[in-house]
mmCIF file with all atom_site columns, C-alpha atoms in Angstrom:
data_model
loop_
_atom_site.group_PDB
_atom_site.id
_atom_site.type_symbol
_atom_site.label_atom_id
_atom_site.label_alt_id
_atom_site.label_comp_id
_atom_site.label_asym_id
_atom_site.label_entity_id
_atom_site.label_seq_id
_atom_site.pdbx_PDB_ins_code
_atom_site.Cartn_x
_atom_site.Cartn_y
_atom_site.Cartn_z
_atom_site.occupancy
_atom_site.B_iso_or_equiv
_atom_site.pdbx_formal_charge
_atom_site.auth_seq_id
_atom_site.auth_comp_id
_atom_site.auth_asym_id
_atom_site.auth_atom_id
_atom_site.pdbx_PDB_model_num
ATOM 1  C CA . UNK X 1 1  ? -14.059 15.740 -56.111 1.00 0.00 ? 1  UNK X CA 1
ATOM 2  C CA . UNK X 1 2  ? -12.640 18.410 -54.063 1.00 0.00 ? 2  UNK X CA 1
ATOM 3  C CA . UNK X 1 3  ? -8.965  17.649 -54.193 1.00 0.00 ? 3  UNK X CA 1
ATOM 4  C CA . UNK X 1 4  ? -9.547  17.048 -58.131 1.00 0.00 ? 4  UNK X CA 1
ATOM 5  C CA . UNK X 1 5  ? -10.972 20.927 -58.442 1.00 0.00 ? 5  UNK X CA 1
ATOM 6  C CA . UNK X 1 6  ? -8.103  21.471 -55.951 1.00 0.00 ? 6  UNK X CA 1
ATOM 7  C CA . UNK X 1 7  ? -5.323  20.125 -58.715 1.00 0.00 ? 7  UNK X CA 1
ATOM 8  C CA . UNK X 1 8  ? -6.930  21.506 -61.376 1.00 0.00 ? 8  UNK X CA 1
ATOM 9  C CA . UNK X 1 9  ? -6.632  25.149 -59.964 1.00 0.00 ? 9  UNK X CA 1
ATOM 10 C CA . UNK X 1 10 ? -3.088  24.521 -58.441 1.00 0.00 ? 10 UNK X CA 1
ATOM 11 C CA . UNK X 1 11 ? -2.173  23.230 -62.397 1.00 0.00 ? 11 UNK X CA 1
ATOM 12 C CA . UNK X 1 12 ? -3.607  26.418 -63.331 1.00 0.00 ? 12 UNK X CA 1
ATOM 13 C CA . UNK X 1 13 ? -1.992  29.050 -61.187 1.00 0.00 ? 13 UNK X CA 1
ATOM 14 C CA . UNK X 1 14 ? 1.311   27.369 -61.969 1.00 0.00 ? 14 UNK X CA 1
ATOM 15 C CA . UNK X 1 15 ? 0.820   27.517 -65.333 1.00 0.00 ? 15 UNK X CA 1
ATOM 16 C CA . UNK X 1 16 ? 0.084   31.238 -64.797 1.00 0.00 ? 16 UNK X CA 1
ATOM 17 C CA . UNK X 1 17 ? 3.500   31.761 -63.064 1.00 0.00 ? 17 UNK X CA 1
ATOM 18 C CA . UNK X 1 18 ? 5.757   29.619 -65.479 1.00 0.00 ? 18 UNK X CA 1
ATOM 19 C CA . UNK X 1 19 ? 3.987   32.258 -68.460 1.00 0.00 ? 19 UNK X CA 1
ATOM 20 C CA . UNK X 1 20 ? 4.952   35.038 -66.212 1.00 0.00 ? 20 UNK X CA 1
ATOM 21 C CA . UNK X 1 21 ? 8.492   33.982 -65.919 1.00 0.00 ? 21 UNK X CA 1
ATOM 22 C CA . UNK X 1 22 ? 8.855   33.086 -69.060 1.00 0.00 ? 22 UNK X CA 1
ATOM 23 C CA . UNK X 1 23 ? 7.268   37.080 -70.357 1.00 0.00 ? 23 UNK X CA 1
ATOM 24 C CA . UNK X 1 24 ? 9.751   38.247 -67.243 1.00 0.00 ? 24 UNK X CA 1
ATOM 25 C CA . UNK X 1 25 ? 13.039  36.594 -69.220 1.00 0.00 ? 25 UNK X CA 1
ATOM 26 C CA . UNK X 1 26 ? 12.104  37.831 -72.517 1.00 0.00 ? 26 UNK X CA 1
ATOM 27 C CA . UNK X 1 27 ? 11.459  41.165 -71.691 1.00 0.00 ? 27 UNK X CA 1
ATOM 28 C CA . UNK X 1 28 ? 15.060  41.015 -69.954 1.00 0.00 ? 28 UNK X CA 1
ATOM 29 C CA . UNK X 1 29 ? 16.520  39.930 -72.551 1.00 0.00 ? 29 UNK X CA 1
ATOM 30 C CA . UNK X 1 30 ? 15.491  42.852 -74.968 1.00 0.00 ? 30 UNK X CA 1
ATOM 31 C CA . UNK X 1 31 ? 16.600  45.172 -72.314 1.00 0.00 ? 31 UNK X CA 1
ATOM 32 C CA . UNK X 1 32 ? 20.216  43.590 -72.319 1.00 0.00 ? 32 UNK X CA 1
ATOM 33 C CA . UNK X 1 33 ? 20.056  43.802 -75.825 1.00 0.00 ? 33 UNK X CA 1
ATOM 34 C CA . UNK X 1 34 ? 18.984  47.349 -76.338 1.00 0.00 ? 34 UNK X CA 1
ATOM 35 C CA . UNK X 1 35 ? 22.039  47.942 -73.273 1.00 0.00 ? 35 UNK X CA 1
ATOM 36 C CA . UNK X 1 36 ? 24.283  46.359 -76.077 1.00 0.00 ? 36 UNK X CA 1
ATOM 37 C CA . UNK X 1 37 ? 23.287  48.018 -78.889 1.00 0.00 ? 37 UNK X CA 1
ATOM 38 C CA . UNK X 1 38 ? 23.360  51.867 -76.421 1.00 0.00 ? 38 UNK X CA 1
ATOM 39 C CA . UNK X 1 39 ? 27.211  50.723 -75.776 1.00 0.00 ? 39 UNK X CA 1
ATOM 40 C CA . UNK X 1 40 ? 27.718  49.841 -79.291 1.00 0.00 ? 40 UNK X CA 1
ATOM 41 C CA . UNK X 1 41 ? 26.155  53.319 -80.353 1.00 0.00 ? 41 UNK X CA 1
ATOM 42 C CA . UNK X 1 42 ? 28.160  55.178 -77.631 1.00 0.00 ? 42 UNK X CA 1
ATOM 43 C CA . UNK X 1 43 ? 31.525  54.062 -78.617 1.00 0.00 ? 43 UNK X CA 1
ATOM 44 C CA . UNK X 1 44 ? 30.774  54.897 -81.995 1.00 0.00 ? 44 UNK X CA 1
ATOM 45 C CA . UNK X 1 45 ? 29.908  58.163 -81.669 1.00 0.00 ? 45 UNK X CA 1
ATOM 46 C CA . UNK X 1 46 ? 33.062  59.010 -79.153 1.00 0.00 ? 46 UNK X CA 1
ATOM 47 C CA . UNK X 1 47 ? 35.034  57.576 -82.607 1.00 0.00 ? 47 UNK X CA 1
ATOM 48 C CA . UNK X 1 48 ? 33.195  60.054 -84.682 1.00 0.00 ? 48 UNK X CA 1
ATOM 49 C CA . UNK X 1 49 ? 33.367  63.137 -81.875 1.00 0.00 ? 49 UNK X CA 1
ATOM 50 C CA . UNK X 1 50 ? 37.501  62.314 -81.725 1.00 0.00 ? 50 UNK X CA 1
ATOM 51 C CA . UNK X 1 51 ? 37.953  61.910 -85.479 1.00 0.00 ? 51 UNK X CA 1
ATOM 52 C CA . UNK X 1 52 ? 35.980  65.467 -85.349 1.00 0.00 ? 52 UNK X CA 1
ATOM 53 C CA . UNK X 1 53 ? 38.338  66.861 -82.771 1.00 0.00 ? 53 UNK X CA 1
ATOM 54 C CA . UNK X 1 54 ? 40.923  65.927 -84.565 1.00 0.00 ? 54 UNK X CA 1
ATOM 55 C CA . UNK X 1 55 ? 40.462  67.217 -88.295 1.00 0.00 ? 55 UNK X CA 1
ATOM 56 C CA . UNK X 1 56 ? 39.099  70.410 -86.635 1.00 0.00 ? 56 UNK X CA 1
ATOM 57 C CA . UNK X 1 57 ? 42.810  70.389 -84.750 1.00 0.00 ? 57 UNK X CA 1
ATOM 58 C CA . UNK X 1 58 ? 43.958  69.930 -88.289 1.00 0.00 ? 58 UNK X CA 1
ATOM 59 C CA . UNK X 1 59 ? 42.599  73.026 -89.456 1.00 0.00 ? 59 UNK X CA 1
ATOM 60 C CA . UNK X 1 60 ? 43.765  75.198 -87.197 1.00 0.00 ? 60 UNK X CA 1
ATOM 61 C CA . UNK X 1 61 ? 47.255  74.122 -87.741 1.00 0.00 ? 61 UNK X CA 1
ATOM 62 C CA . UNK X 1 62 ? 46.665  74.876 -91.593 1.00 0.00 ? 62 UNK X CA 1
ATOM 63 C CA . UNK X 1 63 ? 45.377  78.152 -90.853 1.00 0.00 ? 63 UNK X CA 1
ATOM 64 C CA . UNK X 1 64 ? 47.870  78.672 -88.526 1.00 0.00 ? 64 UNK X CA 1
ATOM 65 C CA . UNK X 1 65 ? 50.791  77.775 -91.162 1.00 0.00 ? 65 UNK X CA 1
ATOM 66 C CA . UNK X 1 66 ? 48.712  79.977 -93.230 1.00 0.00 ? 66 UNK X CA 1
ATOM 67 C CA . UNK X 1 67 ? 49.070  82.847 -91.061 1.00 0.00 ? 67 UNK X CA 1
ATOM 68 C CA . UNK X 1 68 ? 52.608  82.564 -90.517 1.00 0.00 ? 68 UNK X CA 1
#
């Protein structure tokens, strides 16, 4: 009876860690995602900052020409 109860509890913690790992993966693998989707938004806002740079570069050779 004793190494029954013993089973039963040793099923039962497993099946406590295998729902911990499994929790533990998940949660890693929204973190990798949210990662990919910071990189994604980074590069796309270094686009938008040099397309900035650049018209505002633009300008100031107009008003330059302008001046002239």
């Amino acid at each position: 009876m004793r190494q029954i109860i013993a089973c039963v509890a040793a099923a039962a913690l497993a099946g406590c860690g295998v729902e911990t790992a499994t929790t533990a993966a998940t949660v890693a693998a929204a973190k990798k995602q949210e990662l990919e989707q910071g990189k994604k938004t980074m590069e796309q806002m270094q686009q938008n900052i040099g397309k900035a740079t650049e018209q505002t570069q633009q300008s100031a050779d107009r008003a330059d020409d302008a001046a002239k």
